[in-house]
Amino acid sequence: MNISGVRKLDHQKAGPLKETESFFEKLFRNNHEIMLLIDPDTLKIEDCNRSACLFYGKTYEQMVTYKITRFNCLSEDQLRKEVAQAKNSERNQFYFKHRCANGRMRDVEVRSSPVALEGRNYLLSIVVDITGLQLDSEMLRKENTILEKRVSERTYALKALNDQLITAKAELEREMLFIKALFESIPGYLYVYDEAGKLIKWNKKHEEMTGYSAEELAHMTLDQWFEGEDLVSVMAAVDTVFKNGYAEVEANLITKGGEKLLIRSNGVVMILDGKKYFTGVGIDITESKRLEAELVKESKLLETTLVSVGDGVISCDKDGHVLFINRVAEELTGWTKNEALGQPIETVFNIINDSNREKAGNIVVEVIHTKELRELDNHTLLIARDGNERHIEDSAAPIIDEHGEVLGVVLVFRDYTEKKQKLDQIEYLSYHDQLTGLYNRRFYEEELRRMDTARNLPLSLIMGDVNGLKLVNDSFGHVMGDELLKKAAATITRACRADDVVARLGGDEFVVLLPKTNQVEAEEIIARIEDLAKTEKVGTVELSISFGFETKLNEEDDIQQIFKRAEDYMYRRKLTESLGMRNKTVGMVIETLFDKYQKEMFHSERVSRLSAEVGSKIGLNSKDSHDLQTAGLMHDIGKIGIADGILDKSEKLSEQDWTEIRRHPEIGYRILNSANEFAEIADHILEHHEHWDGSGYPKGLKGEEISLEARIIAIADAYDAMTKMRLHMDDLTVEEAIEEIIRCSGTQFDPEIASVFIDMIEDEN
């Protein structure tokens, strides 16, 4: 079945037939694709082209005597299964390893299609050398696995020569059928263009791949398939074909539907009757290229991950010599990759125990011995080449082959220094008070259990409580309250000894543990603290701490009872000491407010006087009148807690500013309610911005739900504000202010008090 038999055609054949025969002869023989015609039953190579002879390194006469098993590395049984799939059209694309004459093994892609000639079935196979092309697909991996496992030895000897052709006519008919089958069954689109670039011959695959009908293809030219750079590349390849006889190109072919297919196409020059033709085969490699790109991307990603991972990575062989070191490991060890390769791992990865400064064990040897993942002990220091030391976390894993043998070890480690510092800080904070730096309750309770032993007797406990802390917080804000606590902590610590344990239990409470300290010594320490506290102030607030203490003398005494007695003693002292402190603090608050805002002082004095005069008019007794006068003086004491910059703001106040200002009655209430001396007037301060109709603040009280004193202060406050305190507009005249009070009588103001107040002002004028 030799296609060369075309040469033996009867020269008496009709002209067109002869031209066609010559055309197909050249198309098959001169094609650069490797082409084989195989008997699927015997596996014998019935025919091949010149490219096949060159690829396998055999002459044509030799090739047609071989079975395909001569070159295919599969066993004959396995190969017959593959051939059966191609014969039955179940599959037409395969991946094999072929052995060439020089012994070289080549990876090939084989596209096989069944053809029928003269009543016999054959396989037309086109072989593509894909050695080096890594196609990461499930099918290829499966084929490679089969190839690797089932490579067989060279098989059968040469078979007998082809049967002699019976007649030239029979050979011609067979070859014509073969060429037609070649055109229609080739795995790719086949094309023939004339010198003008017009498509004159194509196969069915060309129609299927491009979406054009035969009628449409008959009018297509080469430049209609491509655009842009692809068109430039294709036309350059065509020029090369006509110049050198052969060329290959990859370009995006545009189908009828507008889809772009990446095509790898080869072309050769074919000359018939003095005319040149451009012919070749195009194969869709879109998927192959996509898989190749994905493999390259994955490989690059893995390499980049290993090199750029945030952890240090070092691998070594089973003898402990460095094989690989990434960038982070270079930075941490101080060894460059070129310097580290081949070095013993303990030279590059020099670690010691930071507790005893002794050299740590060789973790690589341990992993090789145990074949298990190992982690470094906690206190491990890595000593870099330049002497720098870093705390590190580390793990080492064995590299084990399929036989269970250890090939080497991979070390993964990271700089643990910052993390260790944070853990140390967390540990510190778990036992220390964040505000004062003293030990906290948790440490105190653990230390109390540790100290509660006979060798520490007598064991004394001092309890301390900062007086007036809540009042300071309400009056001056928590920042000053925190400063007061820090001042108290520093003062207590200065007065105590080195072995004493000073802790903040929480809030305003402190405790001191005094091992081997009797009652007299404990009292002396309290006296030292109190003497130091007398000299300390935070702003205008004096430091005042109430103390109590108790001493455990006998081992059988319950330490918790000792603590409770010390606490009770402290609270008894606090009852008297804190009252005076709170009263004194209220005085300092009003003094601070008036010093800061002198206009507020004059305003408060006027409100106090006006309120007292109204009280006298309505017949209040001397005590109530005095309380009313005091309340008038302190009605705005809560403004001490208003954010700086609002009360003396030159521009118009925003709604946010007013929201802040409206807090001052509640702040004032909390300040005065904390001091016994002023507790009775605290409600008047809280209610002095309530309205008769319930539209005021902060509680929305109305009518006689509002205290009489608060109703009086409300009118006096409003009147003075209208006539003396208008920041962003002119003050009202007395007459205008009276008109405003009359207008708001019964809504904002108590109408009866408003009437008395107006009569009083008019009498004065």
Coordinates of C-alpha atoms in Angstrom, one line a residue, residues 65-549:
T65 CA 8.8 -3.6 7.1
Y66 CA 8.2 -2.6 10.8
K67 CA 5.3 -2.8 13.2
I68 CA 4.5 0.4 15.1
T69 CA 5.7 -1.6 18.2
R70 CA 9.2 -1.1 16.8
F71 CA 9.0 2.5 18.0
N72 CA 6.1 2.7 20.6
C73 CA 7.3 1.8 24.1
L74 CA 4.0 0.2 25.2
S75 CA 3.7 -3.5 25.3
E76 CA 1.9 -4.9 22.3
D77 CA -1.1 -5.9 24.4
Q78 CA -1.4 -2.4 25.8
L79 CA -0.9 -0.8 22.4
R80 CA -3.6 -3.0 20.8
K81 CA -6.1 -1.5 23.4
E82 CA -5.1 2.0 22.4
V83 CA -5.4 1.1 18.7
A84 CA -8.8 -0.4 19.3
Q85 CA -10.0 2.9 20.7
A86 CA -8.8 4.8 17.6
K87 CA -10.2 2.1 15.3
N88 CA -13.6 2.4 16.9
S89 CA -13.5 6.3 16.8
E90 CA -13.7 6.3 20.6
R91 CA -10.6 8.4 20.9
N92 CA -8.3 10.0 18.4
Q93 CA -5.7 11.8 20.5
F94 CA -2.9 9.9 22.4
Y95 CA 0.3 10.5 24.2
F96 CA 3.2 8.0 23.9
K97 CA 6.9 7.6 24.2
H98 CA 8.6 6.7 20.9
R99 CA 12.1 5.3 20.5
C100 CA 14.1 6.6 17.5
A101 CA 16.9 5.0 15.7
N102 CA 19.6 6.6 17.8
G103 CA 18.0 5.4 21.0
R104 CA 16.6 8.7 21.9
M105 CA 13.2 8.6 23.7
R106 CA 10.7 11.2 22.5
D107 CA 7.4 12.3 23.9
V108 CA 4.8 12.4 21.1
E109 CA 1.2 13.4 20.6
V110 CA -0.5 11.0 18.1
R111 CA -3.8 11.8 16.4
S112 CA -5.2 8.7 14.7
S113 CA -8.3 8.3 12.7
P114 CA -9.8 5.3 10.9
V115 CA -9.8 5.2 7.1
A116 CA -11.2 2.7 4.6
L117 CA -9.3 1.9 1.4
E118 CA -10.2 -0.9 -1.0
G119 CA -12.4 -2.5 1.5
R120 CA -9.7 -2.6 4.2
N121 CA -9.5 -0.6 7.4
Y122 CA -6.4 1.4 8.3
L123 CA -5.4 4.1 10.8
L124 CA -4.0 7.3 9.5
S125 CA -1.7 8.6 12.3
I126 CA -0.1 12.1 12.5
V127 CA 2.7 12.2 15.0
V128 CA 3.8 15.4 16.7
D129 CA 7.0 15.6 18.8
I130 CA 6.0 17.3 22.1
T131 CA 9.2 16.4 24.0
G132 CA 9.7 19.2 26.7
L133 CA 6.1 20.4 26.5
Q134 CA 4.6 19.9 30.0
L135 CA 0.9 19.4 29.7
D136 CA -0.5 19.1 33.1
S137 CA -3.8 17.5 32.4
E138 CA -5.4 14.4 33.9
M139 CA -5.3 12.5 30.6
L140 CA -1.6 13.3 30.0
R141 CA -0.6 12.3 33.6
K142 CA -2.5 9.1 33.1
E143 CA -0.7 8.4 29.8
N144 CA 2.7 9.2 31.3
T145 CA 2.0 6.9 34.3
I146 CA 1.2 4.1 31.9
L147 CA 4.3 4.9 29.8
E148 CA 6.6 5.0 32.8
K149 CA 5.3 1.7 34.2
R150 CA 4.9 -0.3 31.0
V151 CA 7.9 0.6 28.9
S152 CA 8.6 -2.7 27.1
E153 CA 11.6 -4.0 25.5
R154 CA 12.0 -3.9 21.8
T155 CA 9.7 -6.4 20.3
Y156 CA 9.3 -8.1 17.0
A157 CA 11.8 -8.5 14.3
L158 CA 11.4 -7.2 10.8
K159 CA 8.4 -8.5 9.0
A160 CA 8.2 -9.5 5.4
L161 CA 8.2 -6.9 2.7
N162 CA 5.0 -5.4 1.4
D163 CA 3.1 -7.4 -1.1
Q164 CA 3.8 -6.3 -4.6
L165 CA 1.3 -4.0 -6.0
I166 CA -1.2 -6.0 -8.1
T167 CA -1.9 -3.4 -10.7
A168 CA -1.3 0.3 -11.2
K169 CA -5.0 0.8 -11.5
A170 CA -5.7 -0.9 -8.1
E171 CA -2.9 1.1 -6.5
L172 CA -4.2 4.3 -7.9
E173 CA -7.7 3.7 -6.6
R174 CA -6.4 2.8 -3.2
E175 CA -4.1 5.8 -3.0
M176 CA -6.9 8.1 -4.2
L177 CA -9.1 6.8 -1.4
F178 CA -6.3 7.2 1.1
I179 CA -5.7 10.8 0.1
K180 CA -9.4 11.6 0.4
A181 CA -9.4 9.9 3.8
L182 CA -6.3 11.9 4.7
F183 CA -8.0 15.1 3.9
E184 CA -11.1 14.3 5.8
S185 CA -9.6 12.5 8.8
I186 CA -6.5 14.5 9.6
P187 CA -6.7 15.8 13.2
G188 CA -6.5 19.5 12.3
Y189 CA -7.6 21.6 9.4
L190 CA -5.7 21.1 6.1
Y191 CA -5.5 23.9 3.6
V192 CA -4.0 24.7 0.2
Y193 CA -3.7 28.3 -0.9
D194 CA -2.5 29.6 -4.3
E195 CA 0.0 32.3 -4.8
A196 CA -2.7 34.9 -4.6
G197 CA -3.7 33.7 -1.2
K198 CA -7.0 32.2 -2.2
L199 CA -8.1 29.0 -0.4
I200 CA -8.5 26.3 -3.1
K201 CA -8.5 23.1 -1.1
W202 CA -9.5 22.2 2.5
N203 CA -10.8 19.3 4.6
K204 CA -14.0 18.8 6.6
K205 CA -12.2 19.7 9.8
H206 CA -11.5 23.1 8.3
E207 CA -15.3 23.7 8.1
E208 CA -15.9 22.3 11.6
M209 CA -13.2 24.4 13.3
T210 CA -13.9 27.7 11.6
G211 CA -17.7 27.5 11.3
Y212 CA -17.7 28.3 7.6
S213 CA -19.5 26.2 5.0
A214 CA -17.8 24.9 1.9
E215 CA -19.5 27.5 -0.2
E216 CA -18.2 30.3 2.1
L217 CA -14.6 28.8 2.3
A218 CA -14.4 28.8 -1.5
H219 CA -14.3 32.6 -1.4
M220 CA -11.9 33.0 1.6
T221 CA -8.4 34.4 1.4
L222 CA -5.6 33.9 3.8
D223 CA -5.7 37.5 5.2
Q224 CA -9.3 37.1 6.3
W225 CA -8.5 34.7 9.1
F226 CA -6.2 36.9 11.2
E227 CA -5.8 40.5 12.4
G228 CA -3.3 42.8 13.9
E229 CA 0.1 41.3 15.0
D230 CA -1.2 37.8 14.2
L231 CA -1.8 38.7 10.6
V232 CA 1.7 40.2 10.4
S233 CA 3.2 37.0 11.8
V234 CA 1.2 34.8 9.4
M235 CA 2.1 36.8 6.3
A236 CA 5.8 36.8 7.3
A237 CA 5.6 33.0 7.7
V238 CA 4.0 32.7 4.2
D239 CA 6.9 34.7 2.8
T240 CA 9.4 32.4 4.5
V241 CA 7.6 29.3 3.1
F242 CA 7.9 30.6 -0.5
K243 CA 11.5 31.7 0.2
N244 CA 12.8 28.7 2.1
G245 CA 10.2 26.0 1.5
Y246 CA 9.0 25.6 5.1
A247 CA 7.8 27.6 8.1
E248 CA 5.8 27.3 11.3
V249 CA 3.8 30.0 13.0
E250 CA 1.4 30.3 16.0
A251 CA -1.4 32.8 15.7
N252 CA -5.0 33.5 16.7
L253 CA -7.4 32.4 14.0
I254 CA -10.8 34.2 14.0
T255 CA -13.8 31.8 13.5
K256 CA -17.1 32.7 11.9
G257 CA -18.6 33.2 15.3
G258 CA -15.8 35.7 16.3
E259 CA -14.0 33.2 18.6
K260 CA -10.2 33.2 18.5
L261 CA -8.4 29.8 18.3
L262 CA -4.7 29.7 19.0
I263 CA -3.4 27.7 16.0
R264 CA 0.0 26.2 15.4
S265 CA 0.3 25.9 11.7
N266 CA 3.1 24.6 9.4
G267 CA 3.4 25.3 5.7
V268 CA 5.3 24.0 2.7
V269 CA 5.6 24.9 -0.9
M270 CA 4.0 22.6 -3.4
I271 CA 4.6 23.0 -7.1
L272 CA 2.2 21.5 -9.6
D273 CA 2.5 22.2 -13.3
G274 CA 4.8 25.1 -12.6
K275 CA 2.5 26.8 -10.2
K276 CA 3.3 27.3 -6.5
Y277 CA 0.9 26.4 -3.8
F278 CA 1.1 27.0 0.0
T279 CA -0.2 24.0 1.9
G280 CA -0.1 22.8 5.5
V281 CA -2.0 21.7 8.6
G282 CA -3.2 23.9 11.4
I283 CA -3.8 22.4 14.9
D284 CA -5.8 24.0 17.7
I285 CA -3.3 24.4 20.6
T286 CA -5.5 26.7 22.7
E287 CA -6.0 24.2 25.4
S288 CA -2.4 23.0 25.3
K289 CA -1.1 26.5 25.7
R290 CA -3.6 27.2 28.5
L291 CA -2.4 24.1 30.4
E292 CA 1.2 25.0 29.7
A293 CA 0.7 28.6 31.0
E294 CA -1.0 27.2 34.1
L295 CA 1.9 24.8 34.7
V296 CA 4.4 27.6 34.3
K297 CA 2.4 29.8 36.6
E298 CA 2.0 27.1 39.2
S299 CA 5.7 26.3 39.0
K300 CA 6.6 30.0 39.3
L301 CA 4.2 30.4 42.2
L302 CA 5.6 27.4 44.1
E303 CA 9.2 28.7 43.5
T304 CA 8.2 32.3 44.5
T305 CA 6.4 30.9 47.6
L306 CA 9.4 29.0 48.7
V307 CA 11.8 31.8 48.1
S308 CA 9.6 34.6 49.3
V309 CA 7.7 33.0 52.1
G310 CA 7.8 35.0 55.3
D311 CA 9.5 32.2 57.2
G312 CA 13.1 31.1 56.9
V313 CA 13.5 27.8 55.0
I314 CA 16.7 25.6 54.9
S315 CA 16.9 22.1 53.4
C316 CA 19.7 19.8 53.9
D317 CA 20.7 16.2 52.8
K318 CA 20.7 13.2 55.1
D319 CA 24.3 14.0 56.0
G320 CA 23.3 17.5 57.2
H321 CA 24.8 19.6 54.4
V322 CA 22.8 22.6 53.2
L323 CA 21.1 22.2 49.9
F324 CA 18.8 25.2 49.8
I325 CA 18.3 28.4 51.7
N326 CA 15.7 31.1 51.0
R327 CA 15.9 34.9 51.3
V328 CA 14.5 35.1 54.8
A329 CA 16.8 32.4 56.0
E330 CA 19.7 34.4 54.5
E331 CA 18.7 37.5 56.4
L332 CA 18.2 35.6 59.7
T333 CA 21.4 33.5 59.6
G334 CA 23.6 36.1 57.9
W335 CA 24.7 33.5 55.3
T336 CA 24.2 34.0 51.6
K337 CA 22.9 31.2 49.5
N338 CA 26.2 30.7 47.7
E339 CA 28.1 30.7 51.0
A340 CA 25.7 28.4 52.8
L341 CA 25.4 25.6 50.1
G342 CA 27.3 22.5 51.2
Q343 CA 28.0 23.8 54.7
P344 CA 27.1 21.7 57.8
I345 CA 23.6 22.7 59.0
E346 CA 24.9 23.4 62.5
T347 CA 27.4 25.9 61.1
V348 CA 24.7 27.9 59.3
F349 CA 21.9 27.3 61.7
N350 CA 23.7 28.0 65.0
I351 CA 21.3 27.8 67.9
I352 CA 21.7 28.0 71.7
N353 CA 19.4 27.8 74.7
D354 CA 18.9 31.4 76.0
S355 CA 18.4 30.3 79.6
N356 CA 21.9 28.6 80.1
R357 CA 23.6 29.8 76.9
E358 CA 24.5 26.2 76.0
K359 CA 24.5 25.0 72.4
A360 CA 21.2 23.4 71.5
G361 CA 21.0 19.8 70.1
N362 CA 21.2 19.1 66.4
I363 CA 17.5 19.0 65.4
V364 CA 18.4 17.7 62.0
V365 CA 20.0 14.6 63.4
E366 CA 17.0 14.0 65.7
V367 CA 14.6 14.2 62.7
I368 CA 16.7 11.9 60.6
H369 CA 16.8 9.4 63.5
T370 CA 13.1 9.6 64.4
K371 CA 11.7 10.3 60.9
E372 CA 9.2 12.6 62.7
L373 CA 8.4 16.3 62.7
R374 CA 10.2 18.0 65.5
E375 CA 9.9 21.5 67.0
L376 CA 12.5 23.5 68.8
D377 CA 12.3 24.1 72.5
N378 CA 10.9 27.5 73.7
H379 CA 13.9 29.5 74.8
T380 CA 16.0 29.1 71.5
L381 CA 18.3 31.7 70.2
L382 CA 19.7 31.8 66.7
I383 CA 23.1 33.3 66.5
A384 CA 23.7 34.9 63.1
R385 CA 27.0 35.0 61.3
D386 CA 27.6 38.6 62.5
G387 CA 26.8 37.7 66.1
N388 CA 23.3 39.0 66.3
E389 CA 20.9 36.9 68.4
R390 CA 17.3 36.3 67.7
H391 CA 14.6 34.3 69.5
I392 CA 13.2 31.9 66.9
E393 CA 10.4 29.4 66.5
D394 CA 11.3 26.4 64.5
S395 CA 10.1 23.1 63.1
A396 CA 12.0 20.4 61.2
A397 CA 10.4 17.8 58.9
P398 CA 12.0 14.8 57.2
I399 CA 12.0 14.4 53.4
I400 CA 11.1 10.7 52.9
D401 CA 11.1 8.8 49.6
E402 CA 8.6 6.2 48.5
H403 CA 10.6 3.5 50.2
G404 CA 10.5 5.2 53.5
E405 CA 14.1 6.3 53.4
V406 CA 15.0 9.8 54.7
L407 CA 16.6 11.8 51.9
G408 CA 17.0 15.0 54.0
V409 CA 15.4 17.5 56.3
V410 CA 13.5 20.8 55.8
L411 CA 13.9 23.5 58.5
V412 CA 11.2 26.2 58.7
F413 CA 11.8 28.9 61.2
R414 CA 10.8 32.5 62.0
D415 CA 12.0 35.4 64.0
Y416 CA 10.2 35.1 67.4
T417 CA 11.8 38.1 69.0
E418 CA 8.9 40.5 68.6
K419 CA 6.3 37.9 69.4
K420 CA 8.3 36.9 72.5
Q421 CA 8.4 40.5 73.6
K422 CA 4.7 40.7 73.2
L423 CA 4.2 37.5 75.2
D424 CA 6.5 38.9 77.9
Q425 CA 4.4 42.1 77.9
I426 CA 1.2 40.1 78.1
E427 CA 2.7 38.1 81.0
Y428 CA 3.7 41.4 82.7
L429 CA 0.2 42.8 82.2
S430 CA -1.4 39.7 83.6
Y431 CA 0.3 40.4 86.9
H432 CA 0.5 44.2 86.9
D433 CA -2.0 47.0 87.0
Q434 CA -1.8 48.8 83.6
L435 CA -2.5 52.3 85.1
T436 CA -0.2 52.4 88.1
G437 CA 2.4 49.7 87.2
L438 CA 1.8 48.0 90.6
Y439 CA 1.0 44.4 91.0
N440 CA -2.7 43.5 90.3
R441 CA -5.2 41.5 92.2
R442 CA -4.3 38.3 90.5
F443 CA -0.6 38.6 91.5
Y444 CA -1.6 39.7 95.0
E445 CA -3.8 36.6 95.5
E446 CA -1.1 34.3 94.3
E447 CA 1.6 36.0 96.4
L448 CA -0.7 36.0 99.5
R449 CA -1.0 32.2 99.2
R450 CA 2.8 31.9 98.8
M451 CA 3.6 34.2 101.7
D452 CA 1.0 32.7 104.1
T453 CA 3.6 30.5 105.8
A454 CA 5.1 30.2 109.3
R455 CA 8.5 31.6 108.1
N456 CA 6.9 34.9 107.1
L457 CA 5.2 35.5 110.5
P458 CA 4.4 38.0 111.7
L459 CA 2.6 38.9 108.4
S460 CA 0.9 42.3 108.2
L461 CA -1.6 43.6 105.7
I462 CA -2.2 47.3 105.0
M463 CA -5.4 48.3 103.2
G464 CA -5.6 51.7 101.6
D465 CA -8.4 53.6 99.9
V466 CA -8.0 57.0 98.0
N467 CA -10.5 59.5 99.4
G468 CA -12.6 61.6 97.0
L469 CA -11.7 59.7 93.8
K470 CA -15.2 59.7 92.5
L471 CA -15.7 63.3 93.3
V472 CA -12.5 64.1 91.4
N473 CA -13.6 62.0 88.4
D474 CA -17.0 63.8 88.3
S475 CA -15.5 67.2 88.8
F476 CA -12.2 67.2 86.9
G477 CA -12.6 64.2 84.7
H478 CA -11.1 60.7 84.8
V479 CA -7.7 61.9 83.5
M480 CA -7.2 63.7 86.8
G481 CA -8.6 60.8 88.7
D482 CA -6.1 58.5 87.0
E483 CA -3.3 60.9 88.0
L484 CA -4.5 60.8 91.6
L485 CA -4.3 57.0 91.6
K486 CA -0.8 57.0 90.0
K487 CA 0.3 59.6 92.6
A488 CA -1.1 57.4 95.4
A489 CA 0.6 54.3 94.0
A490 CA 4.0 56.1 93.8
T491 CA 3.6 57.5 97.3
I492 CA 2.8 54.1 98.9
T493 CA 5.7 52.5 97.0
R494 CA 8.2 55.1 98.2
A495 CA 7.3 54.5 101.8
C496 CA 7.5 50.7 101.6
R497 CA 10.6 48.4 101.8
A498 CA 12.1 46.3 98.9
D499 CA 10.5 43.0 100.1
D500 CA 7.1 44.5 100.6
V501 CA 4.5 43.7 98.0
V502 CA 2.3 46.7 96.9
A503 CA -0.7 45.9 94.7
R504 CA -3.8 47.7 93.4
L505 CA -6.9 45.6 94.0
G506 CA -9.0 47.8 91.7
G507 CA -10.8 51.1 91.7
D508 CA -9.4 53.2 94.5
E509 CA -8.2 50.3 96.8
F510 CA -4.6 49.3 97.4
V511 CA -3.0 46.6 99.6
V512 CA 0.5 46.1 101.0
L513 CA 1.8 42.7 102.1
L514 CA 4.5 43.0 104.8
P515 CA 6.3 39.7 105.6
K516 CA 8.0 39.4 108.9
T517 CA 6.4 42.7 110.1
N518 CA 4.7 43.3 113.4
Q519 CA 2.0 45.8 114.2
V520 CA 4.3 48.6 115.4
E521 CA 6.3 48.4 112.2
A522 CA 3.1 48.4 110.1
E523 CA 1.9 51.5 111.8
E524 CA 5.3 53.2 111.2
I525 CA 5.0 52.4 107.4
I526 CA 1.4 53.9 107.4
A527 CA 2.7 57.0 109.1
R528 CA 5.5 57.4 106.5
I529 CA 2.9 57.1 103.7
E530 CA 0.6 59.7 105.3
D531 CA 3.5 62.1 105.8
L532 CA 4.5 61.8 102.1
A533 CA 0.9 62.1 101.0
K534 CA 0.5 65.5 102.8
T535 CA 3.1 67.0 100.4
E536 CA 1.4 65.6 97.2
K537 CA -1.2 67.3 95.1
V538 CA -2.8 66.7 91.7
G539 CA -3.7 70.1 90.4
T540 CA -5.4 71.7 93.4
V541 CA -6.6 68.4 94.9
E542 CA -4.6 67.1 97.9
L543 CA -3.8 63.4 98.1
S544 CA -5.7 61.7 100.9
I545 CA -5.6 58.0 101.6
S546 CA -7.5 56.2 104.4
F547 CA -5.6 53.2 105.8
G548 CA -6.3 50.1 107.9
F549 CA -4.1 47.2 108.9

